[in-house]
Amino acid sequence: MRFVLYRYKETSKGRAVQYVKEVKSRKLFFSTLVYDAKRFPFIKAIALSLRYRVSWIHEKHLRGNL
């Protein structure tokens, strides 16, 4: 099972979903494209979500082209 980390960002048009693209040097890099989202195993997804205060979701619930 693979999971994706994401966050909501407020924009002038409403809310936008940003997916974690990369974890590098203890920093998160985000992308709005679903196919750029990095997949994590369950335990690592939970640990990173607690550390960086982002949410996680199973990849089967994502919309878009994977």
PDB file of N, CA, C and O in Angstrom:
ATOM      1  N   MET A   1       0.841  -1.178   0.000  1.00  0.00           N
ATOM      2  CA  MET A   1       0.000   0.000   0.000  1.00  0.00           C
ATOM      3  C   MET A   1       0.887   1.242   0.000  1.00  0.00           C
ATOM      4  O   MET A   1       1.847   1.320   0.749  1.00  0.00           O
ATOM      5  N   ARG A   2       0.538   2.169  -0.847  1.00  0.00           N
ATOM      6  CA  ARG A   2       1.302   3.404  -0.973  1.00  0.00           C
ATOM      7  C   ARG A   2       0.399   4.588  -0.640  1.00  0.00           C
ATOM      8  O   ARG A   2      -0.802   4.590  -0.948  1.00  0.00           O
ATOM      9  N   PHE A   3       1.002   5.596  -0.037  1.00  0.00           N
ATOM     10  CA  PHE A   3       0.267   6.767   0.401  1.00  0.00           C
ATOM     11  C   PHE A   3       0.947   8.026  -0.109  1.00  0.00           C
ATOM     12  O   PHE A   3       2.147   8.049  -0.356  1.00  0.00           O
ATOM     13  N   VAL A   4       0.150   9.085  -0.252  1.00  0.00           N
ATOM     14  CA  VAL A   4       0.627  10.364  -0.755  1.00  0.00           C
ATOM     15  C   VAL A   4       0.377  11.413   0.320  1.00  0.00           C
ATOM     16  O   VAL A   4      -0.676  11.423   0.957  1.00  0.00           O
ATOM     17  N   LEU A   5       1.343  12.304   0.512  1.00  0.00           N
ATOM     18  CA  LEU A   5       1.193  13.408   1.452  1.00  0.00           C
ATOM     19  C   LEU A   5       0.711  14.636   0.695  1.00  0.00           C
ATOM     20  O   LEU A   5       1.145  14.893  -0.431  1.00  0.00           O
ATOM     21  N   TYR A   6      -0.179  15.413   1.312  1.00  0.00           N
ATOM     22  CA  TYR A   6      -0.711  16.597   0.644  1.00  0.00           C
ATOM     23  C   TYR A   6      -1.051  17.673   1.664  1.00  0.00           C
ATOM     24  O   TYR A   6      -1.092  17.429   2.868  1.00  0.00           O
ATOM     25  N   ARG A   7      -1.299  18.882   1.154  1.00  0.00           N
ATOM     26  CA  ARG A   7      -1.790  19.992   1.974  1.00  0.00           C
ATOM     27  C   ARG A   7      -2.690  20.864   1.115  1.00  0.00           C
ATOM     28  O   ARG A   7      -2.652  20.809  -0.119  1.00  0.00           O
ATOM     29  N   TYR A   8      -3.523  21.640   1.776  1.00  0.00           N
ATOM     30  CA  TYR A   8      -4.350  22.624   1.088  1.00  0.00           C
ATOM     31  C   TYR A   8      -3.671  23.978   1.192  1.00  0.00           C
ATOM     32  O   TYR A   8      -3.125  24.334   2.232  1.00  0.00           O
ATOM     33  N   LYS A   9      -3.710  24.739   0.112  1.00  0.00           N
ATOM     34  CA  LYS A   9      -3.165  26.086   0.121  1.00  0.00           C
ATOM     35  C   LYS A   9      -4.248  27.042  -0.347  1.00  0.00           C
ATOM     36  O   LYS A   9      -4.909  26.803  -1.356  1.00  0.00           O
ATOM     37  N   GLU A  10      -4.428  28.117   0.407  1.00  0.00           N
ATOM     38  CA  GLU A  10      -5.418  29.125   0.042  1.00  0.00           C
ATOM     39  C   GLU A  10      -4.887  29.973  -1.120  1.00  0.00           C
ATOM     40  O   GLU A  10      -3.767  30.480  -1.076  1.00  0.00           O
ATOM     41  N   THR A  11      -5.693  30.099  -2.160  1.00  0.00           N
ATOM     42  CA  THR A  11      -5.346  30.936  -3.301  1.00  0.00           C
ATOM     43  C   THR A  11      -6.453  31.952  -3.503  1.00  0.00           C
ATOM     44  O   THR A  11      -7.475  31.918  -2.807  1.00  0.00           O
ATOM     45  N   SER A  12      -6.281  32.844  -4.444  1.00  0.00           N
ATOM     46  CA  SER A  12      -7.311  33.849  -4.712  1.00  0.00           C
ATOM     47  C   SER A  12      -8.584  33.219  -5.280  1.00  0.00           C
ATOM     48  O   SER A  12      -9.668  33.769  -5.142  1.00  0.00           O
ATOM     49  N   LYS A  13      -8.457  32.052  -5.908  1.00  0.00           N
ATOM     50  CA  LYS A  13      -9.618  31.360  -6.488  1.00  0.00           C
ATOM     51  C   LYS A  13     -10.225  30.329  -5.553  1.00  0.00           C
ATOM     52  O   LYS A  13     -11.177  29.667  -5.909  1.00  0.00           O
ATOM     53  N   GLY A  14      -9.654  30.151  -4.394  1.00  0.00           N
ATOM     54  CA  GLY A  14     -10.160  29.154  -3.445  1.00  0.00           C
ATOM     55  C   GLY A  14      -9.018  28.315  -2.907  1.00  0.00           C
ATOM     56  O   GLY A  14      -7.902  28.799  -2.733  1.00  0.00           O
ATOM     57  N   ARG A  15      -9.304  27.049  -2.665  1.00  0.00           N
ATOM     58  CA  ARG A  15      -8.284  26.146  -2.150  1.00  0.00           C
ATOM     59  C   ARG A  15      -7.666  25.318  -3.269  1.00  0.00           C
ATOM     60  O   ARG A  15      -8.361  24.876  -4.170  1.00  0.00           O
ATOM     61  N   ALA A  16      -6.357  25.103  -3.149  1.00  0.00           N
ATOM     62  CA  ALA A  16      -5.649  24.254  -4.100  1.00  0.00           C
ATOM     63  C   ALA A  16      -4.963  23.139  -3.320  1.00  0.00           C
ATOM     64  O   ALA A  16      -4.454  23.363  -2.223  1.00  0.00           O
ATOM     65  N   VAL A  17      -4.968  21.945  -3.872  1.00  0.00           N
ATOM     66  CA  VAL A  17      -4.308  20.814  -3.242  1.00  0.00           C
ATOM     67  C   VAL A  17      -2.881  20.737  -3.775  1.00  0.00           C
ATOM     68  O   VAL A  17      -2.654  20.786  -4.976  1.00  0.00           O
ATOM     69  N   GLN A  18      -1.925  20.630  -2.858  1.00  0.00           N
ATOM     70  CA  GLN A  18      -0.529  20.482  -3.230  1.00  0.00           C
ATOM     71  C   GLN A  18      -0.023  19.155  -2.697  1.00  0.00           C
ATOM     72  O   GLN A  18      -0.207  18.850  -1.521  1.00  0.00           O
ATOM     73  N   TYR A  19       0.618  18.381  -3.556  1.00  0.00           N
ATOM     74  CA  TYR A  19       1.143  17.069  -3.190  1.00  0.00           C
ATOM     75  C   TYR A  19       2.652  17.155  -2.975  1.00  0.00           C
ATOM     76  O   TYR A  19       3.337  17.921  -3.657  1.00  0.00           O
ATOM     77  N   VAL A  20       3.159  16.368  -2.042  1.00  0.00           N
ATOM     78  CA  VAL A  20       4.599  16.343  -1.790  1.00  0.00           C
ATOM     79  C   VAL A  20       5.286  15.689  -2.981  1.00  0.00           C
ATOM     80  O   VAL A  20       4.980  14.561  -3.347  1.00  0.00           O
ATOM     81  N   LYS A  21       6.183  16.431  -3.576  1.00  0.00           N
ATOM     82  CA  LYS A  21       6.916  15.959  -4.751  1.00  0.00           C
ATOM     83  C   LYS A  21       8.251  15.339  -4.348  1.00  0.00           C
ATOM     84  O   LYS A  21       8.705  14.372  -4.948  1.00  0.00           O
ATOM     85  N   GLU A  22       8.875  15.925  -3.306  1.00  0.00           N
ATOM     86  CA  GLU A  22      10.203  15.485  -2.919  1.00  0.00           C
ATOM     87  C   GLU A  22      10.482  15.895  -1.479  1.00  0.00           C
ATOM     88  O   GLU A  22      10.014  16.929  -1.024  1.00  0.00           O
ATOM     89  N   VAL A  23      11.237  15.065  -0.771  1.00  0.00           N
ATOM     90  CA  VAL A  23      11.735  15.392   0.563  1.00  0.00           C
ATOM     91  C   VAL A  23      13.254  15.441   0.439  1.00  0.00           C
ATOM     92  O   VAL A  23      13.890  14.436   0.148  1.00  0.00           O
ATOM     93  N   LYS A  24      13.802  16.627   0.645  1.00  0.00           N
ATOM     94  CA  LYS A  24      15.236  16.805   0.433  1.00  0.00           C
ATOM     95  C   LYS A  24      15.781  17.764   1.495  1.00  0.00           C
ATOM     96  O   LYS A  24      15.234  18.848   1.690  1.00  0.00           O
ATOM     97  N   SER A  25      16.813  17.339   2.184  1.00  0.00           N
ATOM     98  CA  SER A  25      17.460  18.164   3.217  1.00  0.00           C
ATOM     99  C   SER A  25      16.450  18.659   4.249  1.00  0.00           C
ATOM    100  O   SER A  25      16.429  19.834   4.599  1.00  0.00           O
ATOM    101  N   ARG A  26      15.578  17.750   4.671  1.00  0.00           N
ATOM    102  CA  ARG A  26      14.556  18.053   5.681  1.00  0.00           C
ATOM    103  C   ARG A  26      13.579  19.149   5.259  1.00  0.00           C
ATOM    104  O   ARG A  26      13.010  19.846   6.078  1.00  0.00           O
ATOM    105  N   LYS A  27      13.389  19.321   3.962  1.00  0.00           N
ATOM    106  CA  LYS A  27      12.420  20.267   3.429  1.00  0.00           C
ATOM    107  C   LYS A  27      11.491  19.533   2.474  1.00  0.00           C
ATOM    108  O   LYS A  27      11.891  18.603   1.796  1.00  0.00           O
ATOM    109  N   LEU A  28      10.250  19.980   2.426  1.00  0.00           N
ATOM    110  CA  LEU A  28       9.272  19.409   1.511  1.00  0.00           C
ATOM    111  C   LEU A  28       9.131  20.302   0.298  1.00  0.00           C
ATOM    112  O   LEU A  28       9.074  21.520   0.412  1.00  0.00           O
ATOM    113  N   PHE A  29       9.057  19.687  -0.873  1.00  0.00           N
ATOM    114  CA  PHE A  29       8.796  20.398  -2.111  1.00  0.00           C
ATOM    115  C   PHE A  29       7.459  19.907  -2.644  1.00  0.00           C
ATOM    116  O   PHE A  29       7.207  18.703  -2.688  1.00  0.00           O
ATOM    117  N   PHE A  30       6.598  20.838  -3.064  1.00  0.00           N
ATOM    118  CA  PHE A  30       5.227  20.511  -3.439  1.00  0.00           C
ATOM    119  C   PHE A  30       4.975  20.710  -4.929  1.00  0.00           C
ATOM    120  O   PHE A  30       5.656  21.491  -5.589  1.00  0.00           O
ATOM    121  N   SER A  31       3.968  20.000  -5.418  1.00  0.00           N
ATOM    122  CA  SER A  31       3.508  20.121  -6.792  1.00  0.00           C
ATOM    123  C   SER A  31       1.985  20.020  -6.789  1.00  0.00           C
ATOM    124  O   SER A  31       1.412  19.329  -5.959  1.00  0.00           O
ATOM    125  N   THR A  32       1.344  20.692  -7.717  1.00  0.00           N
ATOM    126  CA  THR A  32      -0.111  20.594  -7.821  1.00  0.00           C
ATOM    127  C   THR A  32      -0.533  19.468  -8.757  1.00  0.00           C
ATOM    128  O   THR A  32      -1.717  19.180  -8.877  1.00  0.00           O
ATOM    129  N   LEU A  33       0.435  18.822  -9.417  1.00  0.00           N
ATOM    130  CA  LEU A  33       0.131  17.747 -10.353  1.00  0.00           C
ATOM    131  C   LEU A  33       0.130  16.403  -9.643  1.00  0.00           C
ATOM    132  O   LEU A  33       1.064  16.077  -8.901  1.00  0.00           O
ATOM    133  N   VAL A  34      -0.908  15.608  -9.882  1.00  0.00           N
ATOM    134  CA  VAL A  34      -1.055  14.324  -9.200  1.00  0.00           C
ATOM    135  C   VAL A  34       0.064  13.357  -9.573  1.00  0.00           C
ATOM    136  O   VAL A  34       0.601  12.660  -8.721  1.00  0.00           O
ATOM    137  N   TYR A  35       0.447  13.323 -10.842  1.00  0.00           N
ATOM    138  CA  TYR A  35       1.451  12.349 -11.258  1.00  0.00           C
ATOM    139  C   TYR A  35       2.857  12.687 -10.750  1.00  0.00           C
ATOM    140  O   TYR A  35       3.750  11.858 -10.809  1.00  0.00           O
ATOM    141  N   ASP A  36       3.074  13.900 -10.243  1.00  0.00           N
ATOM    142  CA  ASP A  36       4.358  14.258  -9.629  1.00  0.00           C
ATOM    143  C   ASP A  36       4.450  13.836  -8.167  1.00  0.00           C
ATOM    144  O   ASP A  36       5.515  13.889  -7.573  1.00  0.00           O
ATOM    145  N   ALA A  37       3.331  13.441  -7.579  1.00  0.00           N
ATOM    146  CA  ALA A  37       3.298  13.125  -6.145  1.00  0.00           C
ATOM    147  C   ALA A  37       4.144  11.893  -5.836  1.00  0.00           C
ATOM    148  O   ALA A  37       4.093  10.889  -6.534  1.00  0.00           O
ATOM    149  N   LYS A  38       4.939  12.006  -4.786  1.00  0.00           N
ATOM    150  CA  LYS A  38       5.791  10.894  -4.355  1.00  0.00           C
ATOM    151  C   LYS A  38       4.971   9.945  -3.488  1.00  0.00           C
ATOM    152  O   LYS A  38       4.211  10.375  -2.635  1.00  0.00           O
ATOM    153  N   ARG A  39       5.138   8.640  -3.721  1.00  0.00           N
ATOM    154  CA  ARG A  39       4.427   7.622  -2.951  1.00  0.00           C
ATOM    155  C   ARG A  39       5.305   7.142  -1.800  1.00  0.00           C
ATOM    156  O   ARG A  39       6.507   6.955  -1.966  1.00  0.00           O
ATOM    157  N   PHE A  40       4.685   6.958  -0.617  1.00  0.00           N
ATOM    158  CA  PHE A  40       5.394   6.510   0.577  1.00  0.00           C
ATOM    159  C   PHE A  40       4.721   5.276   1.148  1.00  0.00           C
ATOM    160  O   PHE A  40       3.495   5.133   1.046  1.00  0.00           O
ATOM    161  N   PRO A  41       5.488   4.395   1.799  1.00  0.00           N
ATOM    162  CA  PRO A  41       4.871   3.296   2.548  1.00  0.00           C
ATOM    163  C   PRO A  41       4.134   3.856   3.771  1.00  0.00           C
ATOM    164  O   PRO A  41       4.381   4.991   4.203  1.00  0.00           O
ATOM    165  N   PHE A  42       3.241   3.065   4.331  1.00  0.00           N
ATOM    166  CA  PHE A  42       2.342   3.522   5.393  1.00  0.00           C
ATOM    167  C   PHE A  42       3.087   4.145   6.583  1.00  0.00           C
ATOM    168  O   PHE A  42       2.778   5.261   6.999  1.00  0.00           O
ATOM    169  N   ILE A  43       4.065   3.440   7.131  1.00  0.00           N
ATOM    170  CA  ILE A  43       4.763   3.924   8.325  1.00  0.00           C
ATOM    171  C   ILE A  43       5.489   5.237   8.057  1.00  0.00           C
ATOM    172  O   ILE A  43       5.439   6.171   8.854  1.00  0.00           O
ATOM    173  N   LYS A  44       6.146   5.335   6.921  1.00  0.00           N
ATOM    174  CA  LYS A  44       6.867   6.565   6.589  1.00  0.00           C
ATOM    175  C   LYS A  44       5.900   7.719   6.344  1.00  0.00           C
ATOM    176  O   LYS A  44       6.178   8.857   6.717  1.00  0.00           O
ATOM    177  N   ALA A  45       4.762   7.442   5.727  1.00  0.00           N
ATOM    178  CA  ALA A  45       3.764   8.485   5.489  1.00  0.00           C
ATOM    179  C   ALA A  45       3.238   9.046   6.804  1.00  0.00           C
ATOM    180  O   ALA A  45       3.090  10.263   6.948  1.00  0.00           O
ATOM    181  N   ILE A  46       2.981   8.178   7.774  1.00  0.00           N
ATOM    182  CA  ILE A  46       2.501   8.632   9.079  1.00  0.00           C
ATOM    183  C   ILE A  46       3.570   9.475   9.770  1.00  0.00           C
ATOM    184  O   ILE A  46       3.291  10.550  10.302  1.00  0.00           O
ATOM    185  N   ALA A  47       4.810   9.005   9.763  1.00  0.00           N
ATOM    186  CA  ALA A  47       5.900   9.724  10.426  1.00  0.00           C
ATOM    187  C   ALA A  47       6.118  11.105   9.801  1.00  0.00           C
ATOM    188  O   ALA A  47       6.257  12.107  10.510  1.00  0.00           O
ATOM    189  N   LEU A  48       6.133  11.163   8.472  1.00  0.00           N
ATOM    190  CA  LEU A  48       6.337  12.448   7.801  1.00  0.00           C
ATOM    191  C   LEU A  48       5.157  13.394   7.996  1.00  0.00           C
ATOM    192  O   LEU A  48       5.340  14.604   8.127  1.00  0.00           O
ATOM    193  N   SER A  49       3.955  12.858   8.028  1.00  0.00           N
ATOM    194  CA  SER A  49       2.783  13.714   8.224  1.00  0.00           C
ATOM    195  C   SER A  49       2.791  14.345   9.614  1.00  0.00           C
ATOM    196  O   SER A  49       2.403  15.503   9.776  1.00  0.00           O
ATOM    197  N   LEU A  50       3.232  13.608  10.606  1.00  0.00           N
ATOM    198  CA  LEU A  50       3.329  14.176  11.950  1.00  0.00           C
ATOM    199  C   LEU A  50       4.455  15.199  12.049  1.00  0.00           C
ATOM    200  O   LEU A  50       4.313  16.236  12.694  1.00  0.00           O
ATOM    201  N   ARG A  51       5.560  14.902  11.414  1.00  0.00           N
ATOM    202  CA  ARG A  51       6.717  15.792  11.484  1.00  0.00           C
ATOM    203  C   ARG A  51       6.483  17.116  10.766  1.00  0.00           C
ATOM    204  O   ARG A  51       6.843  18.183  11.249  1.00  0.00           O
ATOM    205  N   TYR A  52       5.881  17.062   9.579  1.00  0.00           N
ATOM    206  CA  TYR A  52       5.721  18.261   8.754  1.00  0.00           C
ATOM    207  C   TYR A  52       4.301  18.821   8.749  1.00  0.00           C
ATOM    208  O   TYR A  52       4.013  19.757   8.001  1.00  0.00           O
ATOM    209  N   ARG A  53       3.414  18.237   9.531  1.00  0.00           N
ATOM    210  CA  ARG A  53       2.023  18.717   9.649  1.00  0.00           C
ATOM    211  C   ARG A  53       1.302  18.782   8.308  1.00  0.00           C
ATOM    212  O   ARG A  53       0.728  19.802   7.920  1.00  0.00           O
ATOM    213  N   VAL A  54       1.367  17.691   7.575  1.00  0.00           N
ATOM    214  CA  VAL A  54       0.619  17.552   6.334  1.00  0.00           C
ATOM    215  C   VAL A  54      -0.306  16.337   6.463  1.00  0.00           C
ATOM    216  O   VAL A  54      -0.167  15.539   7.386  1.00  0.00           O
ATOM    217  N   SER A  55      -1.230  16.214   5.555  1.00  0.00           N
ATOM    218  CA  SER A  55      -2.179  15.097   5.581  1.00  0.00           C
ATOM    219  C   SER A  55      -1.712  13.991   4.637  1.00  0.00           C
ATOM    220  O   SER A  55      -0.883  14.225   3.765  1.00  0.00           O
ATOM    221  N   TRP A  56      -2.284  12.807   4.801  1.00  0.00           N
ATOM    222  CA  TRP A  56      -1.932  11.683   3.937  1.00  0.00           C
ATOM    223  C   TRP A  56      -3.204  11.012   3.447  1.00  0.00           C
ATOM    224  O   TRP A  56      -4.251  11.104   4.079  1.00  0.00           O
ATOM    225  N   ILE A  57      -3.090  10.372   2.279  1.00  0.00           N
ATOM    226  CA  ILE A  57      -4.229   9.704   1.667  1.00  0.00           C
ATOM    227  C   ILE A  57      -3.705   8.510   0.853  1.00  0.00           C
ATOM    228  O   ILE A  57      -2.591   8.551   0.336  1.00  0.00           O
ATOM    229  N   HIS A  58      -4.509   7.468   0.760  1.00  0.00           N
ATOM    230  CA  HIS A  58      -4.139   6.300  -0.042  1.00  0.00           C
ATOM    231  C   HIS A  58      -4.174   6.702  -1.514  1.00  0.00           C
ATOM    232  O   HIS A  58      -5.048   7.451  -1.950  1.00  0.00           O
ATOM    233  N   GLU A  59      -3.229   6.203  -2.284  1.00  0.00           N
ATOM    234  CA  GLU A  59      -3.112   6.625  -3.680  1.00  0.00           C
ATOM    235  C   GLU A  59      -4.320   6.239  -4.534  1.00  0.00           C
ATOM    236  O   GLU A  59      -4.575   6.861  -5.555  1.00  0.00           O
ATOM    237  N   LYS A  60      -5.100   5.251  -4.120  1.00  0.00           N
ATOM    238  CA  LYS A  60      -6.268   4.863  -4.926  1.00  0.00           C
ATOM    239  C   LYS A  60      -7.368   5.914  -4.884  1.00  0.00           C
ATOM    240  O   LYS A  60      -8.264   5.908  -5.726  1.00  0.00           O
ATOM    241  N   HIS A  61      -7.314   6.852  -3.923  1.00  0.00           N
ATOM    242  CA  HIS A  61      -8.322   7.897  -3.805  1.00  0.00           C
ATOM    243  C   HIS A  61      -7.955   9.168  -4.557  1.00  0.00           C
ATOM    244  O   HIS A  61      -8.714  10.135  -4.536  1.00  0.00           O
ATOM    245  N   LEU A  62      -6.810   9.169  -5.228  1.00  0.00           N
ATOM    246  CA  LEU A  62      -6.389  10.356  -5.968  1.00  0.00           C
ATOM    247  C   LEU A  62      -7.118  10.426  -7.300  1.00  0.00           C
ATOM    248  O   LEU A  62      -7.388   9.427  -7.940  1.00  0.00           O
ATOM    249  N   ARG A  63      -7.387  11.645  -7.708  1.00  0.00           N
ATOM    250  CA  ARG A  63      -7.994  11.859  -9.015  1.00  0.00           C
ATOM    251  C   ARG A  63      -6.935  12.307  -9.996  1.00  0.00           C
ATOM    252  O   ARG A  63      -5.953  12.931  -9.636  1.00  0.00           O
ATOM    253  N   GLY A  64      -7.134  11.999 -11.242  1.00  0.00           N
ATOM    254  CA  GLY A  64      -6.196  12.429 -12.270  1.00  0.00           C
ATOM    255  C   GLY A  64      -5.449  11.243 -12.856  1.00  0.00           C
ATOM    256  O   GLY A  64      -5.632  10.105 -12.464  1.00  0.00           O
ATOM    257  N   ASN A  65      -4.605  11.547 -13.792  1.00  0.00           N
ATOM    258  CA  ASN A  65      -3.800  10.513 -14.445  1.00  0.00           C
ATOM    259  C   ASN A  65      -2.598  10.178 -13.587  1.00  0.00           C
ATOM    260  O   ASN A  65      -1.810  11.044 -13.255  1.00  0.00           O
ATOM    261  N   LEU A  66      -2.455   8.923 -13.257  1.00  0.00           N
ATOM    262  CA  LEU A  66      -1.322   8.495 -12.428  1.00  0.00           C
ATOM    263  C   LEU A  66      -0.267   7.837 -13.263  1.00  0.00           C
ATOM    264  O   LEU A  66      -0.455   7.097 -14.111  1.00  0.00           O
TER     265      LEU A  66
END
